[in-house]
Amino acid sequence: MKSESRLEQILTKGEFAVTSECGPPRGADAEVIRKKGEVLKGFVDGVNVTDNQTSVVRMSSISSCVILKGLGLNPIMQMVTRDRNRIAIQSDILGAAALGINNILCLTGDHQKFGDHASAKNVFDMDSIQLVQTVKLMRDEGKFLGGEELKGSPKMFIGAAENPFADPFEIRVPRLAKKIAAGVDFIQTQCIYNLPKFEKWMKLVRDRGLHERVHILGGVTPFKSVGMANYMKKSVPGMDVPDELIERMKAAPKEKKAEEGINICIETIKRLREIEGIHGVHIMAIEWEEMVPEIVKRAGLFPRPHIEG
Amino acid sequence: MIRSITQQKSEEEILRLLEGLVRVFIIGCGTCVTLTHTGGEPEMEAMKEKLSDKGKLITGGVVLPVACDNLTGDALSKHGQQIAQADVLFIMTCAFGVQTVARQLKKLVVPALDTLFIGKETALGQFDEICLQCGACILGETGGICPVTSCHKGLVNGPCGGTNNGKCEIDSAKDCAWTLIYNRLKDLSSLDAMRRFQQPRNHQGEPKPGKLVISAS
């Protein structure tokens, strides 16, 4: 094992993994994180903790991870390269590992234009692929990026994101191959709505044998409303929402819109489980974490497998 | 030809910078700022009028042929008296011109413009940044298109997930640099170049502020 991560153990055993997401609060109240964590406990194998997502300032990912860890969850620390240079990044990786965090999701990060501090200076000293390589170097070779040896390797299970739907489509699989070559252990994908396109992407992944070199978790996000579905389709770059799903949301009776969103999500998970090379699902219920247990149950993924130790 | 791309400061900021300074000598430039219409002859005339309306006394003005050139000192010496009478030199050139003038004359300088970037006019009235002078050129592996400059995140290992029909997610008026690179490399049958892992950049190529001494050999 590369780490002590429950997620790594689940995936190594060949079980279908379930991860979810938890956004830290815009303030110093630890109770907000604890409440979100309690809801998810027992239903997921790992919880992503976002790092100032969409460039909006929030409680740090590291500290939120530590709070979740204290509840017995397996936090996946997201780290973006937007706000820290390579010195701060490596320092935080060591610190997180020392605090018992076993997973890292390496991201480039949204541009600061989208956040609440649009006039901030970005860093982008590294990109996500370089960050993956850096963590691997620290973990497996016990070295810093600068070449010096470190004492006490950070035993992190290394993740990254991939968007199969962004254009140009042909770049996406080779880019995944590049992340795998850099040392990524697991991939969480962008929200999947267009299943035929996703299946096409997975076929290209399998054609190159990449599904045997990395664990791919398909990303899903339930629609809460027609407005949200339309927003995802029209306003989120790189998101592919077929019209038929929008029509389904529209056709549902007013009081059952949210339920229809959950239904679509569960159907998607069931179809993802059929795809060769998909080893898990990443449920991103945006500000709707309380629905995750129901989704996990109805998708037939509860109870979660028992892991020794 | 590379150009210094400039934009005129707001009237509010100009007046704040000139506060308490009455006698003004104005300096324009005949090169880059004529392209952006920020510091050539017509803009200087308009500025003279604007400042006069605000109660400033214009002691004189000159459009230097190339404000950043070494000959700027000589060109300005012809206006010695008007310059001597002025409280301030109000300079409608890029920051390079402002600094060249400031080095030549013991006189307070106020820039009229903000220098945005080094670039070129790519279509009528459209200016694009071409090179950041990062000191670690990777153009040989990107089909001659610079992602360090043209990608909003300066990514060197391929595009992020936010490409939007070939445009950048943060500005639909800007092309995704990596889509351009992909298409170019594809045309050149050189897509293999994109597979290469680019290491984190060596920012020591030439640390800021840049300084290069070529030793005689």
Coordinates of C-alpha atoms in Angstrom, one line a residue:
Chain A
M1 CA 0.0 0.0 0.0
K2 CA 1.1 3.5 -0.8
S3 CA -0.8 5.1 2.0
E4 CA -3.1 4.3 4.9
S5 CA -6.1 5.6 3.0
R6 CA -9.4 3.7 3.2
L7 CA -10.0 4.8 -0.4
E8 CA -6.8 3.0 -1.5
Q9 CA -7.8 -0.1 0.4
I10 CA -11.3 -0.2 -1.1
L11 CA -10.0 0.3 -4.7
T12 CA -7.2 -2.2 -4.2
K13 CA -9.7 -4.8 -3.0
G14 CA -11.7 -4.2 -6.2
E15 CA -14.7 -2.8 -4.4
F16 CA -16.7 0.0 -6.1
A17 CA -15.7 3.1 -4.2
V18 CA -17.9 6.0 -3.1
T19 CA -16.5 9.5 -2.5
S20 CA -18.3 12.7 -1.9
E21 CA -17.4 16.4 -1.3
C22 CA -17.5 18.8 1.5
G23 CA -17.1 22.6 1.1
P24 CA -15.5 24.4 4.1
P25 CA -17.4 27.3 5.5
R26 CA -16.7 31.0 4.9
G27 CA -15.8 31.5 8.5
A28 CA -14.0 29.9 11.5
D29 CA -16.9 27.8 12.8
A30 CA -15.7 24.2 13.0
E31 CA -19.3 23.1 13.7
V32 CA -20.3 23.6 10.1
I33 CA -17.7 21.1 8.9
R34 CA -18.6 18.7 11.7
K35 CA -22.3 18.7 10.7
K36 CA -21.5 18.0 7.1
G37 CA -19.1 15.3 8.2
E38 CA -21.7 13.6 10.5
V39 CA -24.1 13.3 7.6
L40 CA -21.6 11.5 5.4
K41 CA -20.1 9.3 8.0
G42 CA -20.4 5.6 7.1
F43 CA -21.7 6.3 3.6
V44 CA -18.5 7.2 1.8
D45 CA -14.9 6.0 1.5
G46 CA -13.5 9.4 1.2
V47 CA -14.6 13.0 1.3
N48 CA -13.0 15.7 -0.9
V49 CA -12.4 18.9 0.9
T50 CA -12.3 21.8 -1.5
D51 CA -9.5 24.4 -1.5
N52 CA -11.1 27.8 -1.9
Q53 CA -13.3 26.5 -4.7
T54 CA -14.2 29.0 -7.5
S55 CA -11.6 31.3 -5.9
V56 CA -13.9 32.2 -3.0
V57 CA -12.1 32.4 0.4
R58 CA -13.1 29.7 2.8
M59 CA -11.6 27.8 5.8
S60 CA -8.5 26.0 4.6
S61 CA -8.7 22.5 3.2
I62 CA -6.0 21.2 5.5
S63 CA -7.8 22.3 8.7
S64 CA -11.2 21.1 7.5
C65 CA -9.6 17.8 6.7
V66 CA -8.2 17.5 10.2
I67 CA -11.7 18.2 11.6
L68 CA -13.2 15.5 9.4
K69 CA -10.5 13.0 10.3
G70 CA -11.3 13.6 13.9
L71 CA -14.8 12.3 13.2
G72 CA -13.5 9.1 11.7
L73 CA -13.9 10.1 8.0
N74 CA -11.2 9.7 5.3
P75 CA -10.6 13.2 4.0
I76 CA -9.2 13.9 0.5
M77 CA -7.4 17.2 0.7
Q78 CA -7.9 19.2 -2.5
M79 CA -4.9 21.4 -3.3
V80 CA -4.9 24.0 -6.1
T81 CA -1.7 25.5 -7.5
R82 CA -3.3 28.9 -7.8
D83 CA -2.5 30.3 -4.4
R84 CA 0.9 28.7 -3.4
N85 CA 4.3 28.4 -4.9
R86 CA 6.2 25.2 -4.9
I87 CA 7.8 25.9 -1.5
A88 CA 4.4 26.5 0.2
I89 CA 2.9 23.5 -1.6
Q90 CA 5.6 21.0 -0.5
S91 CA 5.5 22.4 3.1
D92 CA 1.7 22.0 3.3
I93 CA 1.9 18.4 1.9
L94 CA 4.4 17.5 4.7
G95 CA 2.1 19.2 7.3
A96 CA -1.0 17.5 6.1
A97 CA 0.7 14.1 6.1
A98 CA 1.9 14.8 9.7
L99 CA -1.7 15.6 10.7
G100 CA -2.8 12.2 9.4
I101 CA -4.3 13.2 6.0
N102 CA -3.8 10.3 3.6
N103 CA -5.2 11.6 0.3
I104 CA -4.5 14.6 -1.9
L105 CA -6.4 15.7 -5.0
C106 CA -4.1 17.8 -7.3
L107 CA -5.7 20.6 -9.1
T108 CA -4.7 23.7 -11.0
G109 CA -7.6 25.6 -9.6
D110 CA -10.2 28.1 -11.0
H111 CA -8.9 31.4 -12.1
Q112 CA -9.3 34.1 -9.5
K113 CA -11.5 36.1 -11.8
F114 CA -14.4 33.9 -10.8
G115 CA -14.0 34.5 -7.1
D116 CA -14.5 37.2 -4.4
H117 CA -11.0 38.5 -4.8
A118 CA -10.7 39.0 -8.6
S119 CA -7.9 41.5 -8.1
A120 CA -5.7 39.0 -6.4
K121 CA -2.3 37.9 -7.9
N122 CA -2.4 34.3 -8.9
V123 CA 0.6 32.0 -8.5
F124 CA 0.4 29.0 -10.9
D125 CA 4.0 28.2 -10.2
M126 CA 3.0 24.7 -11.1
D127 CA 0.1 23.0 -12.8
S128 CA -1.9 20.0 -11.6
I129 CA 0.3 17.5 -13.5
Q130 CA 3.5 18.9 -12.0
L131 CA 1.8 18.8 -8.6
V132 CA 1.0 15.1 -9.1
Q133 CA 4.7 14.5 -10.0
T134 CA 5.8 16.5 -7.0
V135 CA 3.7 14.4 -4.5
K136 CA 4.9 11.2 -6.1
L137 CA 8.5 12.3 -5.9
M138 CA 8.1 13.2 -2.2
R139 CA 6.2 9.9 -1.4
D140 CA 8.1 7.3 -3.4
E141 CA 11.6 8.8 -3.7
G142 CA 11.7 10.8 -0.5
K143 CA 12.9 13.8 -2.3
F144 CA 11.9 17.4 -2.7
L145 CA 11.3 18.9 -6.1
G146 CA 14.6 20.7 -5.7
G147 CA 16.4 17.4 -5.4
E148 CA 17.2 17.3 -1.7
E149 CA 16.2 14.3 0.4
L150 CA 13.4 14.6 2.9
K151 CA 13.1 12.7 6.1
G152 CA 9.7 11.1 6.6
S153 CA 7.8 10.7 3.3
P154 CA 4.3 11.9 3.1
K155 CA 2.2 8.7 2.5
M156 CA -0.5 10.2 0.3
F157 CA -2.8 8.5 -2.1
I158 CA -2.6 10.8 -5.1
G159 CA -5.7 11.9 -7.1
A160 CA -6.4 14.3 -9.9
A161 CA -9.4 15.5 -11.8
E162 CA -10.2 15.0 -15.5
N163 CA -12.9 16.6 -17.6
P164 CA -13.8 14.2 -20.5
F165 CA -16.2 16.8 -21.9
A166 CA -14.0 19.8 -22.4
D167 CA -12.9 20.6 -25.9
P168 CA -10.9 19.6 -27.9
F169 CA -12.2 16.1 -27.0
E170 CA -9.2 14.4 -28.7
I171 CA -6.8 16.0 -26.2
R172 CA -8.5 14.6 -23.1
V173 CA -7.3 11.0 -23.1
P174 CA -3.7 11.8 -24.0
R175 CA -3.8 14.4 -21.1
L176 CA -5.1 11.6 -18.8
A177 CA -2.1 9.5 -19.9
K178 CA 0.2 12.4 -19.0
K179 CA -1.3 12.5 -15.5
I180 CA -0.8 8.8 -15.2
A181 CA 2.8 9.0 -16.3
A182 CA 3.3 11.7 -13.7
G183 CA 2.1 9.3 -11.0
V184 CA -1.6 9.7 -10.3
D185 CA -3.4 6.9 -8.4
F186 CA -7.0 7.9 -8.9
I187 CA -9.1 10.2 -11.0
Q188 CA -12.3 11.9 -10.3
T189 CA -14.1 13.1 -13.4
Q190 CA -16.2 16.2 -14.1
C191 CA -19.9 15.7 -13.6
I192 CA -21.3 13.2 -16.1
Y193 CA -24.6 13.9 -17.7
N194 CA -23.8 12.9 -21.3
L195 CA -23.3 9.2 -20.9
P196 CA -22.8 8.2 -24.5
K197 CA -20.0 10.7 -24.8
F198 CA -18.5 9.5 -21.5
E199 CA -18.7 5.9 -22.7
K200 CA -16.9 7.0 -25.9
W201 CA -14.2 8.6 -23.7
M202 CA -13.9 5.5 -21.6
K203 CA -13.5 3.3 -24.7
L204 CA -10.5 5.5 -25.7
V205 CA -9.2 5.1 -22.2
R206 CA -9.5 1.3 -22.4
D207 CA -8.0 1.2 -25.9
R208 CA -4.8 2.5 -24.4
G209 CA -5.0 0.3 -21.3
L210 CA -5.1 3.3 -19.1
H211 CA -8.0 1.9 -17.0
E212 CA -5.6 -0.7 -15.6
R213 CA -3.1 1.9 -14.5
V214 CA -5.4 4.3 -12.6
H215 CA -8.7 4.1 -10.7
I216 CA -11.3 6.2 -12.4
L217 CA -14.3 7.5 -10.3
G218 CA -17.1 8.9 -12.3
G219 CA -18.4 12.3 -11.1
V220 CA -22.1 12.9 -10.6
T221 CA -24.1 16.0 -9.4
P222 CA -27.8 15.7 -8.8
F223 CA -30.0 18.6 -10.2
K224 CA -32.0 20.4 -7.5
S225 CA -34.1 22.2 -10.0
V226 CA -34.7 23.1 -13.7
G227 CA -32.8 26.3 -13.1
M228 CA -29.8 24.5 -11.9
A229 CA -29.8 22.1 -14.9
N230 CA -30.0 25.0 -17.2
Y231 CA -27.2 26.8 -15.4
M232 CA -25.0 23.8 -15.6
K233 CA -25.7 23.5 -19.4
K234 CA -25.3 27.1 -20.3
S235 CA -23.0 28.7 -17.8
V236 CA -20.4 26.2 -16.7
P237 CA -17.6 25.8 -19.2
G238 CA -16.8 22.3 -20.2
M239 CA -20.1 20.9 -18.9
D240 CA -22.2 18.8 -21.3
V241 CA -25.9 18.5 -20.3
P242 CA -28.1 16.8 -22.9
D243 CA -31.5 18.4 -23.6
E244 CA -33.4 15.3 -22.7
L245 CA -32.3 15.6 -19.1
I246 CA -33.5 19.3 -19.0
E247 CA -36.8 18.1 -20.5
R248 CA -37.1 15.4 -17.9
M249 CA -36.6 18.0 -15.1
K250 CA -39.2 20.3 -16.7
A251 CA -41.7 17.4 -17.1
A252 CA -41.5 16.5 -13.4
P253 CA -44.3 17.9 -11.2
K254 CA -43.3 21.0 -9.3
E255 CA -43.0 19.2 -5.9
K256 CA -41.0 16.4 -7.4
K257 CA -38.3 18.3 -9.3
A258 CA -35.6 17.5 -6.7
E259 CA -36.7 13.9 -6.5
E260 CA -36.4 13.6 -10.3
G261 CA -32.9 15.1 -10.0
I262 CA -32.0 12.4 -7.6
N263 CA -33.5 9.7 -9.8
I264 CA -31.4 10.9 -12.8
C265 CA -28.3 10.8 -10.5
I266 CA -29.0 7.2 -9.3
E267 CA -29.7 6.0 -12.9
T268 CA -26.4 7.6 -13.9
I269 CA -24.5 5.8 -11.1
K270 CA -26.1 2.5 -12.1
R271 CA -25.0 2.9 -15.7
L272 CA -21.5 4.0 -14.6
R273 CA -21.1 0.7 -12.6
E274 CA -21.6 -1.2 -15.9
I275 CA -18.8 0.6 -17.6
E276 CA -15.5 -1.4 -17.7
G277 CA -12.8 0.6 -16.0
I278 CA -15.0 2.6 -13.7
H279 CA -14.0 1.8 -10.2
G280 CA -16.2 4.2 -8.2
V281 CA -18.4 7.2 -8.1
H282 CA -17.7 10.7 -6.8
I283 CA -21.0 12.3 -5.7
M284 CA -20.8 16.1 -5.7
A285 CA -24.1 17.2 -4.1
I286 CA -23.4 20.9 -4.2
E287 CA -24.7 22.4 -0.9
W288 CA -27.0 19.3 -0.7
E289 CA -24.7 17.0 1.2
E290 CA -27.7 15.7 3.2
M291 CA -28.9 13.8 0.1
V292 CA -25.7 11.7 -0.2
P293 CA -26.8 8.9 2.2
E294 CA -30.1 8.5 0.2
I295 CA -28.3 8.4 -3.1
V296 CA -25.7 5.9 -1.8
K297 CA -28.5 3.7 -0.4
R298 CA -30.8 3.8 -3.5
A299 CA -27.8 3.2 -5.8
G300 CA -27.3 -0.1 -3.9
L301 CA -23.9 1.0 -2.5
F302 CA -24.8 0.7 1.2
P303 CA -23.5 -0.6 3.5
R304 CA -19.9 0.3 2.6
P305 CA -17.5 -2.7 2.7
H306 CA -15.7 -3.3 6.0
I307 CA -12.0 -2.7 5.9
E308 CA -9.7 -4.4 8.4
G309 CA -7.6 -2.1 10.6
Chain B
M1 CA 7.7 44.9 -34.6
I2 CA 7.1 44.6 -30.9
R3 CA 5.2 47.4 -29.4
S4 CA 4.6 48.8 -26.0
I5 CA 0.8 48.7 -25.5
T6 CA -0.5 51.6 -23.4
Q7 CA -3.8 52.9 -22.2
Q8 CA -4.5 56.5 -21.0
K9 CA -5.1 56.9 -17.3
S10 CA -8.5 58.1 -16.1
E11 CA -9.0 61.9 -15.9
E12 CA -9.5 61.6 -12.2
E13 CA -6.1 59.9 -11.7
I14 CA -4.4 62.4 -14.0
L15 CA -5.8 65.4 -12.1
R16 CA -4.8 63.8 -8.8
L17 CA -1.2 63.3 -10.0
L18 CA -1.0 66.9 -11.2
E19 CA -2.6 68.3 -8.1
G20 CA -0.7 71.5 -7.0
L21 CA 1.3 71.5 -10.2
V22 CA 0.3 74.3 -12.5
R23 CA 2.9 74.7 -15.2
V24 CA 3.0 71.6 -17.4
F25 CA 5.3 70.5 -20.3
I26 CA 3.9 67.7 -22.3
I27 CA 5.9 65.0 -24.0
G28 CA 4.5 62.5 -26.5
C29 CA 6.1 59.8 -28.7
G30 CA 6.0 59.1 -32.4
T31 CA 6.3 55.3 -32.1
C32 CA 4.2 52.7 -30.2
V33 CA 1.7 55.2 -28.7
T34 CA 0.7 56.4 -32.2
L35 CA -0.7 52.8 -32.8
T36 CA -2.8 52.8 -29.7
H37 CA -3.7 56.5 -30.1
T38 CA -2.5 57.3 -26.6
G39 CA 0.4 59.7 -27.1
G40 CA 0.9 60.9 -30.6
E41 CA 0.3 64.4 -32.0
P42 CA -3.5 64.5 -32.0
E43 CA -3.7 63.0 -28.4
M44 CA -1.2 65.5 -27.2
E45 CA -3.2 68.4 -28.7
A46 CA -6.4 67.1 -27.1
M47 CA -4.6 66.7 -23.7
K48 CA -3.3 70.3 -23.9
E49 CA -6.8 71.5 -24.3
K50 CA -8.2 69.3 -21.6
L51 CA -5.5 70.4 -19.1
S52 CA -5.9 74.1 -20.0
D53 CA -9.6 73.7 -19.3
K54 CA -8.7 72.4 -15.8
G55 CA -6.6 75.5 -15.1
K56 CA -3.2 74.2 -16.1
L57 CA -0.7 76.4 -17.9
I58 CA 0.9 74.5 -20.8
T59 CA 4.5 75.8 -21.1
G60 CA 5.0 73.7 -24.3
G61 CA 5.1 70.3 -25.8
V62 CA 7.0 67.9 -28.0
V63 CA 6.3 64.6 -29.7
L64 CA 9.7 62.8 -29.5
P65 CA 10.4 60.5 -32.5
V66 CA 11.3 57.6 -30.2
A67 CA 11.0 58.5 -26.5
C68 CA 12.9 55.4 -25.3
D69 CA 15.9 56.2 -27.6
N70 CA 19.2 57.5 -26.3
L71 CA 18.7 60.6 -28.5
T72 CA 15.8 61.7 -26.3
G73 CA 18.1 63.9 -24.2
D74 CA 19.3 65.8 -27.3
A75 CA 15.7 66.2 -28.6
L76 CA 14.6 67.6 -25.2
S77 CA 17.5 70.1 -25.0
K78 CA 15.9 72.1 -27.8
H79 CA 13.0 72.8 -25.5
G80 CA 15.2 73.8 -22.5
Q81 CA 13.4 77.0 -21.7
Q82 CA 9.9 75.7 -21.8
I83 CA 10.9 72.7 -19.7
A84 CA 12.7 74.9 -17.2
Q85 CA 9.5 76.9 -16.7
A86 CA 7.4 73.8 -16.0
D87 CA 6.6 72.4 -12.6
V88 CA 6.2 68.9 -14.1
L89 CA 6.8 66.9 -17.2
F90 CA 3.6 65.2 -18.2
I91 CA 4.6 62.2 -20.3
M92 CA 2.3 60.5 -22.8
T93 CA 4.6 57.6 -23.6
C94 CA 5.0 54.1 -22.3
A95 CA 6.8 53.6 -18.9
F96 CA 10.1 53.0 -20.9
G97 CA 9.8 56.6 -22.3
V98 CA 8.9 58.0 -18.9
Q99 CA 12.0 56.5 -17.3
T100 CA 14.2 57.5 -20.2
V101 CA 13.1 61.2 -19.8
A102 CA 13.4 61.0 -16.0
R103 CA 17.0 59.8 -16.3
Q104 CA 17.8 62.8 -18.6
L105 CA 16.3 65.6 -16.7
K106 CA 16.2 66.7 -13.1
K107 CA 12.5 67.2 -13.2
L108 CA 9.3 65.8 -11.7
V109 CA 7.6 63.4 -14.1
V110 CA 4.0 62.2 -14.3
P111 CA 2.9 59.4 -16.6
A112 CA -0.3 60.0 -18.6
L113 CA -0.5 56.3 -19.5
D114 CA -0.5 52.9 -18.0
T115 CA 1.8 50.4 -19.8
L116 CA -0.2 47.2 -20.2
F117 CA 2.1 44.8 -22.0
I118 CA 4.6 44.2 -24.8
G119 CA 2.7 43.0 -27.8
K120 CA 1.6 43.8 -31.3
E121 CA -1.4 44.9 -33.3
T122 CA -2.9 41.7 -34.6
A123 CA -6.0 43.3 -36.3
L124 CA -7.1 46.8 -36.8
G125 CA -7.4 48.2 -33.3
Q126 CA -6.7 44.9 -31.6
F127 CA -3.6 44.4 -29.6
D128 CA -2.3 41.1 -28.2
E129 CA 0.4 40.3 -25.7
I130 CA 3.0 38.1 -27.4
C131 CA 5.8 37.5 -25.0
L132 CA 6.2 37.7 -21.2
Q133 CA 9.9 37.5 -21.4
C134 CA 9.9 34.5 -19.0
G135 CA 13.5 33.6 -19.8
A136 CA 12.7 29.9 -20.4
C137 CA 11.3 29.7 -23.9
I138 CA 9.2 26.6 -24.8
L139 CA 8.0 27.7 -28.2
G140 CA 9.9 24.9 -29.9
E141 CA 7.4 22.4 -28.3
T142 CA 4.2 24.4 -28.7
G143 CA 4.2 25.1 -32.4
G144 CA 5.4 28.6 -32.0
I145 CA 2.4 29.7 -29.8
C146 CA 3.2 30.7 -26.3
P147 CA 1.0 29.3 -23.5
V148 CA 3.0 31.0 -20.8
T149 CA 1.7 34.3 -22.3
S150 CA -1.5 33.3 -23.9
C151 CA -3.0 31.0 -21.3
H152 CA -4.6 32.9 -18.4
K153 CA -3.0 30.3 -16.0
G154 CA 0.2 30.1 -18.0
L155 CA -0.2 26.3 -18.2
V156 CA 2.5 24.3 -19.9
N157 CA 1.2 20.8 -19.9
G158 CA -2.0 21.2 -21.9
P159 CA -5.3 22.9 -21.4
C160 CA -7.3 23.0 -18.2
G161 CA -10.9 21.7 -18.2
G162 CA -12.4 25.1 -18.8
T163 CA -11.9 25.4 -22.6
N164 CA -15.2 26.6 -24.0
N165 CA -15.6 25.9 -27.8
G166 CA -12.0 26.9 -28.3
K167 CA -12.3 30.0 -26.1
C168 CA -11.0 30.6 -22.6
E169 CA -13.5 30.2 -19.8
I170 CA -12.5 33.5 -18.3
D171 CA -12.9 35.6 -21.4
S172 CA -14.9 34.4 -24.4
A173 CA -13.1 37.0 -26.6
K174 CA -9.8 35.2 -26.0
D175 CA -8.8 32.0 -27.7
C176 CA -7.8 29.0 -25.6
A177 CA -4.0 29.0 -26.2
W178 CA -3.9 25.2 -25.9
T179 CA -6.6 24.7 -28.5
L180 CA -4.6 26.8 -30.9
I181 CA -1.4 24.8 -30.0
Y182 CA -3.2 21.5 -30.5
N183 CA -4.6 22.6 -33.9
R184 CA -1.2 23.9 -35.0
L185 CA 0.7 20.8 -33.9
K186 CA -1.9 18.6 -35.5
D187 CA -1.4 20.4 -38.8
L188 CA 2.3 20.0 -38.4
S189 CA 1.9 16.3 -37.5
S190 CA 3.8 17.0 -34.3
L191 CA 1.3 16.2 -31.7
D192 CA 4.0 14.1 -29.9
A193 CA 5.3 17.4 -28.5
M194 CA 2.2 17.6 -26.3
R195 CA 3.0 14.3 -24.6
R196 CA 6.3 15.7 -23.2
F197 CA 6.0 16.4 -19.5
Q198 CA 7.1 20.0 -18.9
Q199 CA 8.8 20.5 -15.6
P200 CA 7.9 23.4 -13.3
R201 CA 9.4 26.4 -14.9
N202 CA 12.9 27.7 -14.0
H203 CA 12.1 31.2 -12.9
Q204 CA 15.8 31.9 -12.6
G205 CA 16.0 32.1 -16.4
E206 CA 16.4 35.8 -15.6
P207 CA 15.1 36.9 -12.2
K208 CA 13.3 40.2 -12.0
P209 CA 14.6 42.9 -12.5
G210 CA 16.3 41.5 -15.6
K211 CA 19.9 42.3 -16.2
L212 CA 22.2 40.8 -18.8
V213 CA 25.9 41.5 -19.2
I214 CA 27.5 40.0 -22.3
S215 CA 31.1 39.5 -21.5
A216 CA 33.6 40.2 -24.3
S217 CA 35.3 37.1 -25.5

